[in-house]
Coordinates of C-alpha atoms in Angstrom, one line a residue:
Chain E
M1 CA 14.5 -174.2 -26.4
A2 CA 16.6 -174.7 -23.5
G3 CA 20.3 -173.0 -24.0
E4 CA 19.0 -169.7 -26.1
D5 CA 21.7 -167.9 -24.1
K6 CA 24.7 -170.1 -24.7
P7 CA 27.3 -168.4 -27.2
E8 CA 27.0 -170.2 -30.9
Y9 CA 30.6 -171.8 -30.9
W10 CA 30.1 -173.9 -34.2
R11 CA 29.6 -170.2 -35.8
W12 CA 32.6 -170.0 -38.4
P13 CA 33.6 -166.6 -40.0
E14 CA 32.1 -165.9 -44.0
S15 CA 33.6 -165.1 -47.1
R16 CA 34.0 -163.2 -50.0
W17 CA 36.5 -161.8 -52.6
T18 CA 36.7 -160.0 -56.0
N19 CA 39.0 -159.8 -58.5
P20 CA 40.4 -156.4 -58.9
D21 CA 42.4 -156.7 -61.9
L22 CA 39.5 -158.7 -63.8
D23 CA 37.1 -156.5 -66.3
W24 CA 33.9 -158.6 -66.6
K25 CA 32.6 -156.2 -69.2
A26 CA 35.8 -157.6 -71.7
G27 CA 34.9 -161.5 -71.4
D28 CA 33.5 -163.6 -73.3
I29 CA 32.1 -167.0 -71.3
I30 CA 30.4 -165.5 -67.8
T31 CA 29.7 -168.8 -66.2
A32 CA 28.5 -169.9 -62.4
G33 CA 28.6 -172.6 -60.2
V34 CA 26.9 -173.0 -57.0
D35 CA 27.7 -175.3 -54.3
V36 CA 25.0 -175.6 -51.9
G37 CA 25.9 -177.8 -48.8
S38 CA 23.9 -179.2 -45.8
V39 CA 26.1 -176.7 -43.6
S40 CA 28.2 -173.4 -46.2
S41 CA 26.6 -172.4 -49.6
Q42 CA 28.9 -170.9 -52.3
A43 CA 29.2 -169.2 -55.3
A44 CA 32.0 -169.1 -57.6
I45 CA 31.6 -166.5 -61.0
M46 CA 34.2 -167.2 -63.9
V47 CA 35.0 -165.0 -67.2
D48 CA 36.6 -167.2 -69.5
G49 CA 38.0 -169.8 -67.3
Q50 CA 39.3 -167.2 -64.7
L51 CA 38.1 -167.1 -61.0
F52 CA 36.5 -164.0 -60.8
A53 CA 34.5 -163.3 -57.6
Y54 CA 33.1 -166.3 -54.9
S55 CA 30.8 -166.1 -51.8
N56 CA 30.8 -168.4 -49.0
M57 CA 27.9 -168.6 -46.2
R58 CA 26.1 -170.6 -44.3
T59 CA 23.4 -172.3 -45.5
G60 CA 20.2 -171.2 -44.4
S61 CA 16.6 -173.3 -44.0
N62 CA 16.0 -174.1 -47.4
S63 CA 18.1 -175.0 -50.5
P64 CA 16.7 -172.3 -53.6
D65 CA 17.3 -169.0 -50.9
S66 CA 20.6 -170.3 -49.6
A67 CA 21.6 -170.2 -53.7
V68 CA 19.8 -167.0 -53.9
N69 CA 21.8 -165.4 -51.0
A70 CA 25.1 -166.8 -52.3
M71 CA 24.9 -165.9 -56.0
D72 CA 23.4 -162.2 -54.9
W73 CA 26.7 -162.0 -52.2
A74 CA 29.2 -163.4 -54.7
L75 CA 27.6 -160.2 -57.3
K76 CA 27.5 -158.1 -55.0
D77 CA 29.4 -154.5 -56.2
T78 CA 30.5 -155.8 -58.8
G79 CA 28.0 -154.1 -61.5
M80 CA 27.3 -158.2 -63.0
T81 CA 23.8 -159.6 -62.9
L82 CA 22.0 -163.1 -63.2
D83 CA 21.5 -161.9 -66.2
D84 CA 24.9 -161.5 -67.7
I85 CA 25.7 -165.2 -66.8
N86 CA 25.9 -167.9 -69.5
Y87 CA 25.2 -171.0 -67.8
V88 CA 24.9 -172.0 -64.0
V89 CA 25.9 -175.2 -62.8
G90 CA 24.6 -176.8 -58.9
T91 CA 26.3 -178.8 -57.0
G92 CA 26.3 -179.9 -53.3
Y93 CA 23.5 -181.8 -51.2
G94 CA 20.7 -178.7 -52.6
R95 CA 22.2 -178.9 -56.4
V96 CA 18.6 -179.5 -57.6
N97 CA 17.2 -177.2 -55.6
V98 CA 19.4 -174.0 -57.3
P99 CA 16.7 -171.9 -58.7
F100 CA 18.6 -170.5 -61.6
S101 CA 21.0 -173.2 -62.5
N102 CA 21.2 -174.8 -66.0
R103 CA 22.6 -178.5 -65.0
A104 CA 23.3 -180.4 -61.5
I105 CA 26.0 -182.3 -61.2
T106 CA 27.4 -184.1 -58.6
E107 CA 29.8 -182.6 -55.7
I108 CA 32.5 -185.2 -56.2
A109 CA 33.1 -184.6 -60.2
C110 CA 32.6 -180.7 -59.1
H111 CA 35.3 -180.9 -56.4
A112 CA 38.1 -182.6 -58.5
R113 CA 37.6 -180.3 -61.4
G114 CA 37.4 -177.6 -58.8
G115 CA 40.9 -179.0 -57.1
N116 CA 42.6 -179.0 -60.3
F117 CA 42.0 -175.5 -60.7
M118 CA 42.4 -173.8 -57.6
Y119 CA 45.7 -176.3 -56.6
G120 CA 46.8 -177.3 -60.3
P121 CA 46.8 -179.9 -62.5
T122 CA 49.6 -181.8 -60.6
V123 CA 47.1 -182.8 -57.7
R124 CA 46.3 -186.3 -57.6
T125 CA 44.4 -186.9 -54.3
I126 CA 41.6 -184.4 -52.8
L127 CA 40.3 -184.6 -49.6
D128 CA 37.5 -182.6 -48.7
M129 CA 36.1 -182.4 -45.3
G130 CA 33.0 -180.9 -45.4
G131 CA 30.2 -179.9 -42.7
Q132 CA 28.7 -182.9 -42.6
D133 CA 30.3 -185.4 -45.1
C134 CA 33.9 -186.2 -46.1
K135 CA 34.9 -186.9 -49.3
A136 CA 38.3 -188.6 -50.8
I137 CA 39.0 -188.3 -54.5
R138 CA 41.7 -189.6 -57.2
C139 CA 41.9 -187.7 -60.2
D140 CA 44.1 -187.3 -63.1
G141 CA 45.7 -184.6 -64.7
R142 CA 42.2 -183.0 -66.3
G143 CA 40.8 -183.2 -62.7
K144 CA 38.5 -185.9 -64.1
V145 CA 37.5 -188.6 -61.3
E146 CA 39.2 -191.9 -61.0
E147 CA 37.9 -193.1 -57.6
F148 CA 36.2 -191.5 -54.9
L149 CA 34.8 -192.6 -52.0
M150 CA 32.3 -189.9 -50.0
N151 CA 31.1 -190.4 -45.9
D152 CA 28.1 -188.6 -45.6
K153 CA 26.5 -191.5 -43.1
C154 CA 28.7 -190.6 -40.0
A155 CA 29.6 -187.2 -38.6
A156 CA 32.9 -188.1 -37.4
G157 CA 35.4 -186.7 -39.3
T158 CA 33.1 -183.9 -40.6
G159 CA 32.5 -180.4 -39.8
R160 CA 29.6 -181.5 -37.7
G161 CA 31.5 -183.9 -35.1
M162 CA 33.7 -180.7 -34.5
E163 CA 31.0 -178.3 -34.3
V164 CA 30.0 -181.1 -31.4
F165 CA 33.3 -180.9 -29.4
A166 CA 33.7 -176.7 -29.6
D167 CA 30.3 -177.1 -28.1
L168 CA 31.6 -179.6 -25.1
L169 CA 34.3 -177.7 -24.6
S170 CA 32.9 -174.1 -24.8
V171 CA 35.9 -173.2 -27.7
P172 CA 35.2 -171.1 -30.8
I173 CA 35.3 -173.2 -33.9
Q174 CA 38.0 -171.2 -35.4
D175 CA 40.5 -171.5 -32.4
V176 CA 40.2 -175.2 -32.0
G177 CA 43.0 -175.9 -34.8
E178 CA 45.6 -173.7 -32.7
M179 CA 44.6 -174.4 -29.1
S180 CA 44.9 -178.5 -30.2
L181 CA 48.6 -177.5 -31.1
D182 CA 49.0 -175.5 -27.5
I183 CA 50.3 -178.5 -25.7
D184 CA 53.4 -179.9 -24.5
E185 CA 53.0 -183.6 -24.9
E186 CA 50.6 -185.0 -27.4
P187 CA 48.3 -187.7 -26.0
N188 CA 46.7 -190.4 -27.5
P189 CA 43.6 -189.7 -29.6
V190 CA 40.1 -190.3 -27.9
S191 CA 39.6 -194.1 -28.8
S192 CA 36.1 -193.7 -30.2
T193 CA 35.3 -193.1 -33.7
C194 CA 31.5 -192.5 -32.8
V195 CA 31.1 -188.5 -31.8
V196 CA 28.2 -189.7 -29.3
F197 CA 31.3 -192.5 -27.8
A198 CA 34.0 -189.6 -28.3
K199 CA 31.9 -187.3 -26.1
T200 CA 31.5 -189.3 -23.5
E201 CA 35.1 -189.9 -23.9
A202 CA 36.2 -186.7 -23.7
T203 CA 33.8 -185.8 -20.7
G204 CA 36.0 -188.3 -18.8
L205 CA 39.1 -186.7 -19.5
L206 CA 38.0 -183.4 -18.6
R207 CA 36.6 -185.1 -15.0
E208 CA 40.2 -186.8 -14.7
G209 CA 41.8 -183.2 -14.6
W210 CA 42.7 -182.9 -18.7
P211 CA 43.4 -179.0 -19.8
K212 CA 40.6 -178.1 -22.9
E213 CA 43.7 -178.1 -25.5
K214 CA 44.8 -181.7 -24.7
V215 CA 41.2 -183.1 -25.1
L216 CA 41.0 -181.1 -28.5
A217 CA 44.4 -182.6 -29.4
A218 CA 43.0 -186.0 -28.7
Y219 CA 40.1 -185.5 -30.4
C220 CA 42.1 -183.8 -33.5
S221 CA 44.5 -186.3 -33.5
A222 CA 41.3 -189.2 -34.0
M223 CA 39.7 -187.3 -36.6
A224 CA 43.3 -187.1 -38.5
H225 CA 43.2 -190.8 -37.7
R226 CA 39.9 -191.6 -39.3
V227 CA 40.3 -190.0 -42.0
V228 CA 43.6 -191.4 -43.0
T229 CA 42.3 -194.7 -42.7
L230 CA 39.6 -193.3 -45.5
L231 CA 42.5 -192.4 -47.8
E232 CA 44.2 -195.6 -47.4
R233 CA 40.9 -196.8 -49.3
L234 CA 41.8 -194.6 -52.6
G235 CA 45.6 -194.6 -51.3
V236 CA 47.0 -191.6 -51.2
E237 CA 49.0 -190.7 -54.7
E238 CA 50.9 -186.9 -54.2
D239 CA 50.1 -183.9 -55.0
F240 CA 47.8 -183.8 -52.0
A241 CA 45.4 -181.3 -51.0
I242 CA 42.2 -180.6 -48.4
T243 CA 39.3 -178.8 -49.3
G244 CA 36.0 -178.0 -46.8
G245 CA 36.1 -176.2 -43.6
I246 CA 38.4 -178.4 -41.6
A247 CA 40.9 -177.7 -44.0
K248 CA 41.6 -174.2 -42.4
N249 CA 41.9 -176.2 -38.9
R250 CA 45.5 -176.9 -38.3
G251 CA 45.1 -179.3 -35.4
V252 CA 43.8 -181.6 -37.5
V253 CA 45.5 -181.2 -41.0
K254 CA 49.7 -180.4 -39.1
R255 CA 48.4 -184.6 -37.9
L256 CA 46.9 -185.6 -40.4
E257 CA 50.4 -184.5 -42.6
D258 CA 52.7 -185.9 -39.6
E259 CA 50.5 -189.2 -40.0
L260 CA 50.8 -189.6 -43.6
G261 CA 54.4 -188.4 -43.9
I262 CA 53.2 -185.9 -46.6
T263 CA 52.6 -182.3 -47.1
T264 CA 49.2 -180.7 -48.3
L265 CA 49.2 -178.0 -51.1
E266 CA 48.8 -174.9 -49.7
P267 CA 45.9 -173.1 -50.7
R268 CA 45.8 -170.3 -52.6
Y269 CA 42.0 -169.2 -52.0
D270 CA 38.8 -169.9 -49.5
T271 CA 39.1 -173.9 -49.0
Q272 CA 35.7 -174.1 -49.4
I273 CA 35.3 -173.4 -52.7
A274 CA 36.5 -176.0 -54.8
G275 CA 33.0 -177.6 -55.7
A276 CA 31.5 -173.6 -56.6
V277 CA 34.3 -173.3 -58.7
G278 CA 34.6 -177.2 -60.1
A279 CA 30.9 -176.5 -61.3
A280 CA 31.8 -173.2 -62.5
L281 CA 34.5 -174.5 -65.0
F282 CA 31.8 -177.3 -65.7
A283 CA 29.4 -175.0 -67.0
E284 CA 32.2 -173.1 -69.5
A285 CA 32.7 -176.3 -71.2
L286 CA 29.2 -177.1 -71.1
V287 CA 28.5 -173.5 -73.2
K288 CA 31.8 -174.2 -75.2
K289 CA 30.4 -177.5 -75.9
Q290 CA 26.5 -175.9 -77.2
R291 CA 28.3 -173.0 -78.9
K292 CA 30.4 -176.0 -81.3
Q293 CA 27.5 -178.3 -81.4
A294 CA 25.0 -174.8 -82.3
G295 CA 28.0 -173.4 -85.1
G296 CA 28.9 -177.0 -86.8
Chain B
M1 CA 25.1 -224.8 -1.1
A2 CA 27.1 -223.0 -3.8
I3 CA 27.0 -219.4 -4.0
T4 CA 28.1 -217.5 -6.9
A5 CA 28.2 -213.9 -8.7
G6 CA 27.9 -212.6 -12.2
I7 CA 29.0 -209.2 -12.8
D8 CA 28.0 -207.1 -15.7
A9 CA 30.3 -204.2 -16.4
G10 CA 28.8 -202.6 -18.6
A11 CA 29.4 -199.8 -20.4
K12 CA 27.0 -197.5 -18.9
N13 CA 25.6 -199.7 -15.8
T14 CA 27.3 -202.4 -13.9
K15 CA 24.7 -205.5 -12.6
V16 CA 25.3 -208.0 -10.3
V17 CA 24.0 -211.0 -9.6
I18 CA 24.0 -213.5 -6.8
L19 CA 22.7 -217.6 -7.1
R20 CA 22.4 -219.7 -4.5
E21 CA 22.3 -222.6 -6.2
D22 CA 19.9 -222.4 -9.0
V23 CA 18.4 -219.6 -7.5
V24 CA 18.5 -215.8 -7.9
V25 CA 18.8 -214.3 -4.1
G26 CA 20.5 -210.9 -5.0
R27 CA 20.4 -208.1 -7.6
G28 CA 22.5 -204.7 -7.6
T29 CA 22.9 -202.3 -9.9
N30 CA 25.4 -199.0 -10.0
P31 CA 26.2 -196.4 -12.9
T32 CA 29.6 -197.4 -14.5
G33 CA 30.6 -194.0 -15.0
F34 CA 34.2 -193.3 -15.1
A35 CA 35.3 -195.4 -12.1
L36 CA 34.6 -198.9 -12.7
S37 CA 35.7 -200.2 -9.8
E38 CA 33.7 -197.9 -7.6
A39 CA 30.6 -199.3 -9.4
V40 CA 31.3 -202.8 -9.5
E41 CA 31.6 -202.7 -5.3
K42 CA 28.4 -200.1 -4.8
A43 CA 26.4 -203.2 -6.8
F44 CA 28.1 -205.7 -5.6
V45 CA 27.5 -204.8 -2.0
L46 CA 23.9 -204.4 -2.9
A47 CA 23.4 -207.4 -4.2
L48 CA 24.9 -208.9 -1.1
E49 CA 22.6 -207.1 0.9
E50 CA 19.1 -208.0 -1.2
A51 CA 21.0 -211.9 -0.4
G52 CA 21.7 -211.5 2.9
I53 CA 25.1 -212.8 3.0
T54 CA 28.9 -211.6 3.4
R55 CA 31.1 -211.3 0.6
D56 CA 33.4 -214.8 2.1
Q57 CA 30.0 -216.5 1.1
V58 CA 30.7 -216.5 -2.3
D59 CA 32.2 -219.0 -3.4
R60 CA 33.4 -217.8 -7.3
I61 CA 32.5 -214.6 -9.2
V62 CA 32.8 -214.7 -13.3
A63 CA 32.6 -210.6 -14.8
T64 CA 31.1 -210.2 -18.3
G65 CA 30.7 -206.6 -19.7
A66 CA 32.8 -204.3 -21.7
G67 CA 34.4 -203.8 -18.8
R68 CA 34.9 -207.6 -17.6
K69 CA 38.6 -207.7 -17.8
A70 CA 39.0 -204.8 -15.5
V71 CA 36.7 -206.5 -12.4
H72 CA 39.4 -207.6 -10.2
L73 CA 36.5 -209.1 -7.6
A74 CA 36.7 -212.0 -10.4
Q75 CA 37.9 -215.1 -10.4
G76 CA 37.1 -215.6 -14.3
N77 CA 35.3 -213.6 -16.8
V78 CA 33.6 -214.8 -20.1
T79 CA 32.0 -212.8 -23.2
E80 CA 29.1 -211.0 -23.2
V81 CA 27.3 -213.2 -25.7
T82 CA 28.3 -216.9 -23.4
A83 CA 26.6 -215.1 -21.0
D84 CA 24.1 -213.8 -22.6
A85 CA 23.2 -217.1 -23.9
R86 CA 23.0 -218.9 -20.4
G87 CA 21.1 -216.6 -19.0
A88 CA 18.3 -216.4 -21.8
N89 CA 18.3 -220.4 -22.0
R90 CA 17.6 -220.7 -18.0
L91 CA 15.0 -218.1 -18.1
M92 CA 13.6 -219.3 -21.4
P93 CA 14.9 -223.1 -22.8
S94 CA 13.1 -222.2 -25.4
A95 CA 14.7 -219.4 -26.9
R96 CA 16.5 -220.0 -30.1
T97 CA 17.3 -216.0 -30.8
V98 CA 18.5 -213.8 -28.2
I99 CA 18.6 -210.1 -28.8
D100 CA 20.8 -208.1 -26.3
V101 CA 20.2 -204.2 -26.5
G102 CA 22.4 -202.6 -24.3
A103 CA 23.9 -198.7 -24.0
E104 CA 26.6 -199.1 -26.3
E105 CA 26.3 -202.0 -28.1
G106 CA 23.3 -204.5 -29.9
R107 CA 23.9 -208.6 -30.3
G108 CA 22.0 -210.7 -32.3
I109 CA 22.7 -214.3 -30.5
S110 CA 21.5 -217.6 -31.8
I111 CA 21.7 -220.3 -29.0
D112 CA 20.6 -224.3 -29.0
E113 CA 18.1 -226.1 -26.4
R114 CA 21.1 -226.1 -24.2
G115 CA 21.8 -222.5 -24.2
V116 CA 25.0 -222.8 -26.0
L117 CA 26.0 -220.0 -28.6
V118 CA 25.3 -220.7 -32.2
D119 CA 26.6 -217.7 -33.9
S120 CA 26.5 -214.2 -33.0
A121 CA 26.6 -210.6 -35.1
V122 CA 27.1 -207.3 -32.8
N123 CA 26.8 -203.7 -33.5
E124 CA 29.5 -201.9 -32.3
K125 CA 31.3 -198.5 -31.7
C126 CA 28.5 -196.7 -33.1
A127 CA 25.7 -195.4 -31.1
A128 CA 23.3 -195.7 -34.0
G129 CA 22.8 -199.6 -33.1
A130 CA 22.3 -199.6 -29.6
G131 CA 20.8 -197.9 -26.8
A132 CA 22.4 -195.0 -26.7
F133 CA 20.3 -193.7 -29.8
T134 CA 17.5 -193.6 -28.1
E135 CA 18.8 -191.5 -25.2
A136 CA 20.6 -189.2 -27.7
M137 CA 16.6 -188.7 -29.1
A138 CA 14.6 -188.8 -25.9
R139 CA 17.2 -186.3 -24.8
A140 CA 16.7 -184.1 -27.9
L141 CA 13.1 -184.4 -27.6
E142 CA 13.0 -183.0 -24.3
I143 CA 11.1 -186.0 -22.4
P144 CA 12.7 -188.5 -20.0
L145 CA 13.9 -191.8 -21.3
E146 CA 11.2 -193.9 -19.8
D147 CA 8.8 -192.3 -21.3
I148 CA 9.6 -192.8 -24.7
G149 CA 8.6 -195.9 -25.0
E150 CA 4.9 -195.0 -23.7
L151 CA 4.5 -192.2 -25.9
S152 CA 5.7 -193.9 -29.4
L153 CA 2.2 -196.5 -28.8
Q154 CA 0.2 -193.6 -29.3
S155 CA 1.6 -192.5 -32.5
T156 CA -0.9 -192.4 -35.8
K157 CA 1.2 -192.4 -38.4
S158 CA 4.9 -193.5 -38.7
I159 CA 7.5 -191.4 -40.6
D160 CA 10.9 -192.0 -42.1
M161 CA 13.9 -191.1 -40.8
N162 CA 16.8 -190.5 -43.4
A163 CA 19.5 -189.9 -40.9
Q164 CA 21.6 -192.9 -39.7
C165 CA 24.1 -191.5 -37.8
T166 CA 22.8 -190.5 -34.1
V167 CA 24.2 -186.8 -34.5
F168 CA 22.9 -186.0 -37.5
A169 CA 19.4 -187.6 -36.7
E170 CA 19.1 -184.9 -33.5
S171 CA 19.4 -182.3 -36.0
E172 CA 16.6 -184.0 -37.9
L173 CA 14.1 -184.5 -34.7
V174 CA 14.7 -180.8 -34.1
T175 CA 13.6 -180.2 -38.0
L176 CA 10.8 -182.5 -37.1
V177 CA 9.6 -180.9 -33.7
H178 CA 9.8 -177.5 -35.4
S179 CA 7.7 -178.5 -38.1
N180 CA 5.1 -179.6 -35.8
T181 CA 5.0 -182.8 -36.3
A182 CA 3.2 -185.0 -33.3
T183 CA 6.1 -186.0 -30.3
A184 CA 4.7 -189.6 -30.7
D185 CA 5.0 -190.0 -34.3
I186 CA 8.9 -188.5 -33.6
A187 CA 8.8 -191.2 -30.9
R188 CA 7.8 -194.4 -33.0
S189 CA 10.4 -192.9 -35.5
V190 CA 13.0 -193.3 -33.3
H191 CA 12.2 -197.0 -32.4
D192 CA 11.4 -197.8 -36.0
A193 CA 15.2 -197.0 -37.1
I194 CA 16.9 -198.6 -34.4
S195 CA 14.5 -201.7 -34.3
S196 CA 15.3 -202.1 -38.0
R197 CA 19.1 -201.3 -37.5
I198 CA 18.7 -204.2 -34.9
T199 CA 16.6 -206.6 -37.2
S200 CA 19.0 -206.4 -39.9
M201 CA 21.6 -207.6 -37.8
V202 CA 19.3 -210.2 -36.0
R203 CA 18.9 -211.7 -39.8
R204 CA 22.4 -212.5 -40.5
V205 CA 22.8 -214.7 -37.1
G206 CA 19.2 -216.5 -39.0
L207 CA 15.9 -215.8 -36.9
E208 CA 14.4 -218.8 -35.1
P209 CA 11.6 -218.2 -33.0
E210 CA 11.3 -218.1 -29.6
V211 CA 12.8 -214.6 -29.6
M212 CA 13.7 -213.5 -26.5
L213 CA 14.7 -209.7 -26.0
I214 CA 16.9 -208.3 -23.0
G215 CA 19.1 -205.6 -22.0
G216 CA 18.0 -202.3 -20.3
V217 CA 16.2 -201.6 -23.7
G218 CA 13.5 -204.3 -22.9
Y219 CA 12.0 -202.2 -20.7
N220 CA 11.3 -200.2 -23.8
V221 CA 7.5 -201.1 -24.8
G222 CA 7.9 -198.7 -28.2
F223 CA 11.1 -200.2 -28.8
K224 CA 9.5 -204.2 -28.2
K225 CA 6.7 -203.1 -30.8
S226 CA 8.7 -202.1 -33.2
L227 CA 10.8 -205.0 -33.2
E228 CA 8.0 -207.4 -33.2
E229 CA 6.7 -205.6 -36.5
D230 CA 10.2 -205.8 -38.6
L231 CA 10.8 -209.6 -37.4
G232 CA 7.1 -210.3 -38.3
M233 CA 7.7 -212.4 -34.9
K234 CA 6.4 -212.7 -31.2
V235 CA 9.1 -210.9 -28.9
T236 CA 9.6 -211.6 -25.4
V237 CA 10.6 -210.2 -22.8
P238 CA 11.7 -211.7 -19.3
E239 CA 11.4 -209.8 -15.6
Y240 CA 14.5 -207.5 -15.0
P241 CA 15.8 -208.1 -18.8
E242 CA 19.0 -205.8 -17.8
Y243 CA 20.4 -208.5 -15.4
V244 CA 20.2 -211.6 -17.7
T245 CA 23.6 -211.3 -18.9
A246 CA 24.8 -211.0 -14.9
L247 CA 22.6 -214.1 -14.3
G248 CA 24.6 -216.1 -17.1
A249 CA 28.3 -215.5 -16.0
A250 CA 26.6 -216.2 -12.3
I251 CA 25.2 -219.5 -13.9
I252 CA 28.7 -220.2 -15.4
A253 CA 30.4 -219.4 -12.1
K254 CA 28.6 -222.3 -10.8
E255 CA 29.1 -224.4 -13.6
Q256 CA 33.3 -223.7 -12.9
L257 CA 32.6 -225.0 -9.2
G258 CA 31.6 -228.8 -10.8
G259 CA 29.8 -231.0 -9.7
A260 CA 26.8 -229.0 -11.3
Chain T
M1 CA 36.4 -194.9 -62.4
R2 CA 36.0 -196.7 -59.3
A3 CA 33.1 -195.6 -57.3
N4 CA 33.0 -196.5 -53.4
Y5 CA 29.4 -196.0 -52.0
G6 CA 28.7 -196.5 -48.3
Y7 CA 31.0 -195.2 -45.7
T8 CA 33.6 -195.9 -42.5
D9 CA 32.2 -195.8 -39.1
G10 CA 33.1 -196.7 -35.9
S11 CA 31.9 -200.0 -36.9
G12 CA 34.1 -200.3 -39.3
E13 CA 34.3 -200.1 -43.2
W14 CA 31.1 -200.7 -45.3
Y15 CA 31.4 -200.1 -49.2
I16 CA 30.3 -201.7 -52.5
T17 CA 32.7 -200.4 -55.2
I18 CA 31.5 -200.2 -58.7
D19 CA 34.2 -200.1 -61.5
T20 CA 31.8 -198.0 -63.9
N21 CA 35.3 -198.6 -66.4
K22 CA 33.6 -202.3 -66.4
C23 CA 30.2 -201.7 -66.1
D24 CA 28.3 -201.7 -69.2
G25 CA 24.7 -200.6 -67.8
C26 CA 23.2 -204.2 -68.6
R27 CA 21.0 -203.7 -65.1
A28 CA 21.9 -207.3 -63.7
C29 CA 22.6 -206.4 -60.0
E30 CA 19.7 -204.1 -59.9
E31 CA 17.4 -206.9 -61.1
V32 CA 18.8 -209.4 -58.6
C33 CA 18.9 -206.9 -55.5
P34 CA 16.6 -208.1 -53.2
E35 CA 16.9 -204.6 -50.9
G36 CA 16.2 -202.6 -54.4
C37 CA 20.5 -201.5 -53.8
F38 CA 21.4 -200.6 -57.3
A39 CA 20.3 -198.1 -59.9
I40 CA 21.3 -197.6 -63.6
E41 CA 21.7 -194.0 -63.8
V42 CA 23.8 -191.5 -65.9
D43 CA 26.6 -190.1 -64.5
D44 CA 28.5 -186.5 -64.5
Y45 CA 30.5 -188.0 -67.5
D46 CA 27.6 -189.0 -69.4
D47 CA 28.1 -192.6 -68.9
E48 CA 25.2 -195.0 -68.7
V49 CA 26.3 -197.0 -65.7
A50 CA 25.3 -199.0 -62.3
M51 CA 25.2 -196.5 -59.3
V52 CA 24.1 -197.4 -55.5
T53 CA 21.0 -195.5 -54.5
E54 CA 21.2 -192.9 -53.0
D55 CA 19.1 -193.9 -50.2
Q56 CA 21.1 -197.3 -49.8
R57 CA 24.2 -195.3 -49.4
K58 CA 24.2 -194.8 -45.4
K59 CA 22.9 -198.1 -44.5
I60 CA 24.4 -201.2 -46.7
K61 CA 26.0 -202.1 -43.4
Y62 CA 22.3 -203.5 -42.7
S63 CA 21.0 -203.8 -46.1
C64 CA 23.5 -205.9 -47.3
G65 CA 23.1 -208.3 -44.2
P66 CA 20.6 -210.3 -45.1
C67 CA 22.7 -211.7 -48.3
K68 CA 25.9 -212.2 -46.0
P69 CA 25.0 -215.0 -43.3
V70 CA 27.2 -214.9 -40.5
G71 CA 29.3 -218.6 -40.0
K72 CA 28.1 -219.5 -43.5
E73 CA 30.1 -219.8 -47.1
H74 CA 28.0 -217.3 -49.9
V75 CA 28.4 -215.6 -52.7
E76 CA 26.5 -212.0 -52.8
P77 CA 23.8 -212.3 -55.7
C78 CA 25.1 -208.7 -56.9
H79 CA 28.7 -210.4 -57.4
E80 CA 27.3 -213.5 -59.0
A81 CA 25.4 -211.2 -61.2
C82 CA 27.3 -209.3 -62.6
P83 CA 28.6 -210.4 -66.1
H84 CA 31.9 -208.1 -66.1
G85 CA 32.8 -208.7 -62.0
A86 CA 32.6 -204.9 -61.7
I87 CA 30.7 -205.3 -58.0
E88 CA 32.8 -205.4 -54.7
H89 CA 32.2 -205.7 -51.3
S90 CA 34.8 -204.1 -48.7
W91 CA 33.4 -206.5 -46.0

C-alpha cells in the first residue's frame, strides 16, 4: 500500500492508572467493565465501588483480543488476576465479544452510569465524543438514562473526522486542539458538515494561503457547532460533562462551551474510561442483586 | 436564428452547451476547482470554438448548478431540477422520472410530458448519496474512476457494505481488500450501496417509467446495472449524460427570448 | 426514556424517537413497518420495549423514505399503529 512511510498523525497516547491507596485484597466485591470501542478499548476495575485501576488503549484487529489486552494491562503489577474478579460487564461496539464477560450492556447506559461516578451525581448531560460515534445522554441523579441519541452513521463530529484532518494537515492529533487556538481571529467554520466535503473545502482554504492553525480552527468550530445541534435535540441541562477522546481537544471543547454558554465539568480521570467505569458499576449492582437473591 | 447557451456550474465540473435554434452546436467542460469564473470562461470558450462562433453571437445565457448565482456571464439562472426536467424531456419526451447523480448531489425528479417539474427529492451535503462516494471508493481501491463500473460487471457475488458514511466505508473497503475479497465484488458492493440510497430517494417522488439517468455517473455501467436491479426497471442513459442540465438551461434561455 | 435512533449527517436530522415510558411492547410497530425497522427487545433496565434495529439505525432516512412521499399528505404507518403514540419522526 502507498504511504507506508508517512507518520501516523492520528495516533493518540494510551494510558493506565492504579489507585495507590487501595488494598484490593481487603475488598469484598471486585468487578470490572470492559469497553471495546471501534477505535479504543478500556478496562476499569472497581473494588467495593471505588475505582482501583484502568487502562485505555487502541483497539486491535479483533474485539476479543482487544478486550483481553485492555484487561491484562489494567491488571498488570497489581497482583490481581481475572479469577479475583467477581463479575465482568462488557460494553461498547464489541461488547458481545468480550470473552470473559458475564453480561453485555449498551454503551449508552454505561456512559450515563460511569459519567455519574466520574463527574458526580449533579451531572445531567453527558456528551461522549468517541472515535467513530458521538453520543448525547441526559440522565438523572442516579445515572439512569432519560434521553439519548447516538450518531454512529456519520464520521462528522467523531474522532475519525478529526483524524482525517490531522492527516490532511500533517499535525499530530493531540496537538490539533492547542494549534487551533493559536490564531489571531476566529475564522468562519468550515461550511460542510460531511467530512469528505469539508476536506475539499479545507484543501481550497490551504490553497488560498490559510495557515494550518486557521484551517484547524475552522474545522474545530464546525465540529463544535455540529455537536451543539445534536445536543439541542436533547436540551442541555447542567451540569454538563464531555467524555471520550475529543474531550481532550481544547479547540473543540472551548468552542463548544462558548457556543452553549456553559462550562464543562473538569475531568478527574482519563475522559475515555466512562463506559468501562459504568460497566464495572453495573457489574457491582448485579453482584449485589445476585447475593440478595441467593440470600433471601 | 437564436443562439443560446446553458452553463452548469457544478461542484466538480462546469459544463457549457450552445444551442442554435434547437440543435446543439457546441459543448465545453472544465473542472470547477476553486476558481469558478475561470472554469466558466474556459468551458465557454471551448464550447464557442466547437460551435465556430464568437461570444457576441450568443443571444442569451442561462446558468444553473451549485455555483449558478456566481456565473457573471449569464443573464439569468434556474435551479438544477428545472434544467434537468427540460433537458431530459428534450432528449426523451417519454421520460417521467429523471435521476441526476452529480459529484456532490443526487436528485430524483418526476416530470410530465411537457418537461415540467412535478416533484423532486435531493440527496445533498452528504457524500454517501452522490458521485463523491464512488470516487472515494475507487481511490481506496486504487483503480481509476472510469474503470470501476466495468470492473463491477465481472462480479460473481454480492457483498453487503455496512457503513453508510463515505469515510467509514473507506475503512470497510480496506478491510475487504485485506481479506482478499475479489476487487470486482467490492466494486459491485460500492454500486449496490449508492444505488440503494438513490433508489429510496427516487421512490419518494414516485417511480414512473421511462427512467432516465443523467449526470457524470451515467457513464458508470456498474452503477446503472445496480440501479436497474433496485428499481426493477430499465434505465436509459442519453449520449453526453453530464451535459443534460446545461442543455436544459440553454433551452430555457431560448424560451426566455420568446418567439419559440 | 426517550430513545432517539438515527443520525445527523450533512443532509439533516433523521431520527425515530421511541418513548419507552409509553411503550408496552405490543409489537404493533414491528408488524406494520414494511422495512422491518422495529424490534421488541429487553433494554438495559430490563424492560421489554420497541427499538429500532441495529442495521436500520444508520439508514433510516432511506428506509423510511417510501412511507414519506414528497408533496403528498401522509401518516407514517408506525405512528398510526402505535396505540400509545410512542413513536415520532424528526422529519
